[in-house]
Amino acid sequence: MKFHKVAFAASGRVNGPSGLRWAVELAYLETKGSMTMTISPFLTALGSDGPPADRAKDMNLYGWLIGSWEMDTVHYREDRTIQKWDGECHFGWVLEGRAIQDVWIRPKRPAPSTMYGTTLRIFDPGIDGWHIIWNDPLNRDHSRQIGRAEGKDIVQLGTDSRGLETRWRFTEITANSFHWIGEERSSESDRWQITYEHLVRRTKP
């Protein structure tokens, strides 16, 4: 009997340096008690050990995120009630190390998901900034932003699938923790409203 299970990790090789273990397909073969593990050719082509030499210095803004994290999430609803969950997120080098991709999951697996999305972060030397492309198929939520450093923080500005302006911020950044704040508004004349906060702690480099 054969069966397959896809396990997402995003921290490094299975028993090696960080980067390529962005996602690993485990193929279990139940034949006389034997078990083998294979890596999907697609995932091997997608993942990378790190950025190329000609791009390394440009990747520092988000490169520190590579690895696995856990988080406590707060959602500030329009009716002024609050929802809370735990969650997890994983970051890895992709596309020959010229981009960083992540997966955000809420709550932690194996609980049923209320969010399961991915971000592709690509540095653009032409604008000295990052193209941020987010998509959560579960909630049909997507957005595009431009990310740049602002002082000690990272600030991403753009619009979401509803046409609202968005501002997502990485603040209080340390090697092993950060505070993520998501804000939105209808127009430039409106005040920013906080909708989500993530308090995030590293679990694996």
mmCIF file of C-alpha atoms in Angstrom:
data_model
loop_
_atom_site.group_PDB
_atom_site.id
_atom_site.type_symbol
_atom_site.label_atom_id
_atom_site.label_comp_id
_atom_site.label_asym_id
_atom_site.label_seq_id
_atom_site.Cartn_x
_atom_site.Cartn_y
_atom_site.Cartn_z
ATOM 1 C CA MET A 1 0.000 0.000 0.000
ATOM 2 C CA LYS A 2 1.322 3.478 -0.910
ATOM 3 C CA PHE A 3 0.297 6.842 0.450
ATOM 4 C CA HIS A 4 1.681 10.366 0.295
ATOM 5 C CA LYS A 5 1.728 13.206 2.781
ATOM 6 C CA VAL A 6 2.910 16.782 2.140
ATOM 7 C CA ALA A 7 4.627 18.411 5.118
ATOM 8 C CA PHE A 8 5.478 22.109 5.068
ATOM 9 C CA ALA A 9 8.456 23.200 7.135
ATOM 10 C CA ALA A 10 10.396 26.242 5.830
ATOM 11 C CA SER A 11 13.440 26.088 8.019
ATOM 12 C CA GLY A 12 16.257 24.331 6.141
ATOM 13 C CA ARG A 13 17.310 21.043 4.601
ATOM 14 C CA VAL A 14 15.956 17.963 6.285
ATOM 15 C CA ASN A 15 19.289 17.438 8.037
ATOM 16 C CA GLY A 16 21.306 20.407 6.773
ATOM 17 C CA PRO A 17 21.580 24.179 6.460
ATOM 18 C CA SER A 18 18.560 26.462 6.547
ATOM 19 C CA GLY A 19 16.795 27.412 3.327
ATOM 20 C CA LEU A 20 15.792 24.453 1.183
ATOM 21 C CA ARG A 21 13.456 22.843 3.680
ATOM 22 C CA TRP A 22 10.808 25.270 2.512
ATOM 23 C CA ALA A 23 8.555 22.328 1.863
ATOM 24 C CA VAL A 24 9.224 18.625 1.671
ATOM 25 C CA GLU A 25 7.062 15.917 0.165
ATOM 26 C CA LEU A 26 7.319 12.741 2.199
ATOM 27 C CA ALA A 27 6.544 9.555 0.324
ATOM 28 C CA TYR A 28 5.830 6.691 2.674
ATOM 29 C CA LEU A 29 5.959 3.175 1.237
ATOM 30 C CA GLU A 30 4.463 0.496 3.441
ATOM 31 C CA THR A 31 6.249 -2.523 2.006
ATOM 32 C CA LYS A 32 7.540 -5.000 4.565
ATOM 33 C CA GLY A 33 7.841 -2.179 7.075
ATOM 34 C CA SER A 34 10.155 -0.059 4.902
ATOM 35 C CA MET A 35 9.848 3.731 4.560
ATOM 36 C CA THR A 36 11.493 6.062 2.038
ATOM 37 C CA MET A 37 11.530 9.857 1.732
ATOM 38 C CA THR A 38 11.655 11.802 -1.535
ATOM 39 C CA ILE A 39 11.737 15.526 -2.300
ATOM 40 C CA SER A 40 9.362 16.799 -4.970
ATOM 41 C CA PRO A 41 11.224 18.125 -8.074
ATOM 42 C CA PHE A 42 8.968 21.192 -7.977
ATOM 43 C CA LEU A 43 9.888 21.995 -4.385
ATOM 44 C CA THR A 44 13.582 21.375 -5.086
ATOM 45 C CA ALA A 45 13.402 23.874 -7.965
ATOM 46 C CA LEU A 46 11.508 26.403 -5.815
ATOM 47 C CA GLY A 47 13.671 26.331 -2.687
ATOM 48 C CA SER A 48 17.183 27.720 -2.241
ATOM 49 C CA ASP A 49 19.893 27.677 0.433
ATOM 50 C CA GLY A 50 20.261 31.469 0.344
ATOM 51 C CA PRO A 51 20.598 34.545 -1.870
ATOM 52 C CA PRO A 52 23.128 34.761 -4.736
ATOM 53 C CA ALA A 53 26.269 36.831 -4.133
ATOM 54 C CA ASP A 54 25.091 39.662 -6.397
ATOM 55 C CA ARG A 55 21.872 40.096 -4.407
ATOM 56 C CA ALA A 56 22.877 39.185 -0.842
ATOM 57 C CA LYS A 57 23.261 42.720 0.544
ATOM 58 C CA ASP A 58 19.824 43.713 -0.778
ATOM 59 C CA MET A 59 18.057 40.831 0.969
ATOM 60 C CA ASN A 60 18.815 41.831 4.556
ATOM 61 C CA LEU A 61 15.526 43.660 5.136
ATOM 62 C CA TYR A 62 13.591 40.381 5.271
ATOM 63 C CA GLY A 63 16.384 37.804 5.327
ATOM 64 C CA TRP A 64 16.403 37.639 9.128
ATOM 65 C CA LEU A 65 12.909 36.106 8.979
ATOM 66 C CA ILE A 66 14.152 32.831 7.471
ATOM 67 C CA GLY A 67 13.042 29.990 9.752
ATOM 68 C CA SER A 68 9.954 28.996 11.719
ATOM 69 C CA TRP A 69 7.904 31.042 14.167
ATOM 70 C CA GLU A 70 4.863 30.785 16.439
ATOM 71 C CA MET A 71 2.476 33.640 17.187
ATOM 72 C CA ASP A 72 -0.394 34.969 19.257
ATOM 73 C CA THR A 73 -2.921 36.807 17.093
ATOM 74 C CA VAL A 74 -5.533 39.421 17.998
ATOM 75 C CA HIS A 75 -8.290 40.446 15.554
ATOM 76 C CA TYR A 76 -10.079 43.755 16.216
ATOM 77 C CA ARG A 77 -13.497 43.352 14.620
ATOM 78 C CA GLU A 78 -15.716 46.110 13.239
ATOM 79 C CA ASP A 79 -18.265 45.501 16.025
ATOM 80 C CA ARG A 80 -15.469 46.264 18.537
ATOM 81 C CA THR A 81 -15.238 42.687 19.752
ATOM 82 C CA ILE A 82 -11.894 40.861 19.826
ATOM 83 C CA GLN A 83 -10.915 37.414 18.578
ATOM 84 C CA LYS A 84 -7.734 35.626 19.642
ATOM 85 C CA TRP A 85 -5.867 32.648 18.169
ATOM 86 C CA ASP A 86 -2.456 31.079 18.189
ATOM 87 C CA GLY A 87 -0.693 30.458 14.896
ATOM 88 C CA GLU A 88 2.519 29.671 13.046
ATOM 89 C CA CYS A 89 4.525 31.118 10.163
ATOM 90 C CA HIS A 90 7.477 29.849 8.139
ATOM 91 C CA PHE A 91 9.895 31.711 5.833
ATOM 92 C CA GLY A 92 12.288 30.361 3.206
ATOM 93 C CA TRP A 93 14.516 31.389 0.287
ATOM 94 C CA VAL A 94 13.011 30.700 -3.153
ATOM 95 C CA LEU A 95 13.662 31.356 -6.864
ATOM 96 C CA GLU A 96 17.451 30.939 -6.641
ATOM 97 C CA GLY A 97 17.449 33.037 -3.480
ATOM 98 C CA ARG A 98 16.150 36.146 -5.262
ATOM 99 C CA ALA A 99 12.900 36.091 -3.307
ATOM 100 C CA ILE A 100 11.552 35.076 0.087
ATOM 101 C CA GLN A 101 8.316 33.149 0.448
ATOM 102 C CA ASP A 102 6.356 32.512 3.611
ATOM 103 C CA VAL A 103 3.313 30.638 4.878
ATOM 104 C CA TRP A 104 1.062 32.065 7.605
ATOM 105 C CA ILE A 105 -1.292 29.617 9.343
ATOM 106 C CA ARG A 106 -3.935 30.385 11.945
ATOM 107 C CA PRO A 107 -4.515 28.644 14.311
ATOM 108 C CA LYS A 108 -1.629 26.198 14.719
ATOM 109 C CA ARG A 109 -1.975 22.884 12.946
ATOM 110 C CA PRO A 110 -3.660 20.430 13.207
ATOM 111 C CA ALA A 111 -6.605 22.642 14.229
ATOM 112 C CA PRO A 112 -8.984 23.621 11.367
ATOM 113 C CA SER A 113 -7.600 26.701 9.625
ATOM 114 C CA THR A 114 -9.145 30.165 9.671
ATOM 115 C CA MET A 115 -6.218 31.526 7.628
ATOM 116 C CA TYR A 116 -3.735 29.685 5.389
ATOM 117 C CA GLY A 117 -1.899 32.061 3.090
ATOM 118 C CA THR A 118 1.446 32.804 1.496
ATOM 119 C CA THR A 119 3.504 35.909 0.710
ATOM 120 C CA LEU A 120 6.081 36.306 -2.051
ATOM 121 C CA ARG A 121 8.635 39.052 -1.285
ATOM 122 C CA ILE A 122 10.817 40.210 -4.196
ATOM 123 C CA PHE A 123 13.437 42.968 -4.017
ATOM 124 C CA ASP A 124 13.375 45.436 -6.934
ATOM 125 C CA PRO A 125 16.595 47.445 -7.365
ATOM 126 C CA GLY A 126 14.734 49.831 -9.680
ATOM 127 C CA ILE A 127 12.578 51.171 -6.843
ATOM 128 C CA ASP A 128 14.924 50.243 -3.977
ATOM 129 C CA GLY A 129 11.989 48.430 -2.386
ATOM 130 C CA TRP A 130 10.216 45.101 -2.151
ATOM 131 C CA HIS A 131 7.174 43.882 -4.060
ATOM 132 C CA ILE A 132 4.903 42.126 -1.554
ATOM 133 C CA ILE A 133 2.274 39.745 -2.968
ATOM 134 C CA TRP A 134 -0.060 38.113 -0.416
ATOM 135 C CA ASN A 135 -2.752 35.526 -1.115
ATOM 136 C CA ASP A 136 -4.971 33.534 1.245
ATOM 137 C CA PRO A 137 -7.153 31.232 -0.906
ATOM 138 C CA LEU A 138 -9.135 30.078 2.119
ATOM 139 C CA ASN A 139 -10.540 33.572 2.677
ATOM 140 C CA ARG A 140 -10.215 34.789 -0.941
ATOM 141 C CA ASP A 141 -7.994 37.541 0.419
ATOM 142 C CA HIS A 142 -5.158 39.033 -1.626
ATOM 143 C CA SER A 143 -3.116 42.222 -1.632
ATOM 144 C CA ARG A 144 -0.095 43.892 -3.226
ATOM 145 C CA GLN A 145 2.226 46.207 -1.334
ATOM 146 C CA ILE A 146 5.640 47.859 -1.461
ATOM 147 C CA GLY A 147 7.881 47.192 1.550
ATOM 148 C CA ARG A 148 10.705 49.413 2.795
ATOM 149 C CA ALA A 149 12.624 50.132 5.984
ATOM 150 C CA GLU A 150 11.426 53.048 8.095
ATOM 151 C CA GLY A 151 13.833 53.593 10.956
ATOM 152 C CA LYS A 152 14.032 50.323 12.881
ATOM 153 C CA ASP A 153 10.740 49.071 11.424
ATOM 154 C CA ILE A 154 9.621 47.530 8.142
ATOM 155 C CA VAL A 155 6.548 49.187 6.604
ATOM 156 C CA GLN A 156 4.481 47.783 3.727
ATOM 157 C CA LEU A 157 1.947 50.006 1.937
ATOM 158 C CA GLY A 158 -0.600 48.957 -0.667
ATOM 159 C CA THR A 159 -4.194 47.880 -1.294
ATOM 160 C CA ASP A 160 -6.181 44.724 -0.619
ATOM 161 C CA SER A 161 -8.838 42.734 -2.465
ATOM 162 C CA ARG A 162 -11.581 45.038 -1.145
ATOM 163 C CA GLY A 163 -9.885 48.157 -2.500
ATOM 164 C CA LEU A 164 -8.881 49.378 0.972
ATOM 165 C CA GLU A 165 -5.510 50.958 1.648
ATOM 166 C CA THR A 166 -3.331 48.753 3.845
ATOM 167 C CA ARG A 167 -0.313 49.329 6.055
ATOM 168 C CA TRP A 168 1.442 46.297 7.547
ATOM 169 C CA ARG A 169 4.323 46.898 9.948
ATOM 170 C CA PHE A 170 7.066 44.772 11.491
ATOM 171 C CA THR A 171 8.015 46.511 14.746
ATOM 172 C CA GLU A 172 9.956 45.725 17.952
ATOM 173 C CA ILE A 173 12.218 43.499 15.860
ATOM 174 C CA THR A 174 14.790 41.282 17.592
ATOM 175 C CA ALA A 175 16.631 38.167 16.412
ATOM 176 C CA ASN A 176 13.933 35.961 17.948
ATOM 177 C CA SER A 177 10.737 38.020 18.056
ATOM 178 C CA PHE A 178 8.759 40.760 16.360
ATOM 179 C CA HIS A 179 5.429 42.563 16.597
ATOM 180 C CA TRP A 180 3.342 42.666 13.393
ATOM 181 C CA ILE A 181 0.578 45.277 13.063
ATOM 182 C CA GLY A 182 -1.994 45.279 10.255
ATOM 183 C CA GLU A 183 -3.934 48.467 9.517
ATOM 184 C CA GLU A 184 -6.437 49.605 6.904
ATOM 185 C CA ARG A 185 -8.389 52.678 5.793
ATOM 186 C CA SER A 186 -10.780 53.638 3.003
ATOM 187 C CA SER A 187 -8.866 56.709 1.802
ATOM 188 C CA GLU A 188 -5.909 58.935 2.638
ATOM 189 C CA SER A 189 -8.206 61.310 4.530
ATOM 190 C CA ASP A 190 -9.227 58.540 6.963
ATOM 191 C CA ARG A 191 -7.314 57.456 10.043
ATOM 192 C CA TRP A 192 -5.558 54.103 10.044
ATOM 193 C CA GLN A 193 -7.488 51.412 11.925
ATOM 194 C CA ILE A 194 -5.668 48.455 13.471
ATOM 195 C CA THR A 195 -7.350 45.199 12.437
ATOM 196 C CA TYR A 196 -4.761 42.552 13.374
ATOM 197 C CA GLU A 197 -1.745 42.173 15.618
ATOM 198 C CA HIS A 198 0.671 39.234 15.737
ATOM 199 C CA LEU A 199 3.139 38.753 18.582
ATOM 200 C CA VAL A 200 5.667 36.403 17.014
ATOM 201 C CA ARG A 201 8.430 34.243 18.530
ATOM 202 C CA ARG A 202 11.072 32.173 16.736
ATOM 203 C CA THR A 203 10.918 28.391 17.129
ATOM 204 C CA LYS A 204 13.592 27.289 14.608
ATOM 205 C CA PRO A 205 16.359 29.181 12.749
#
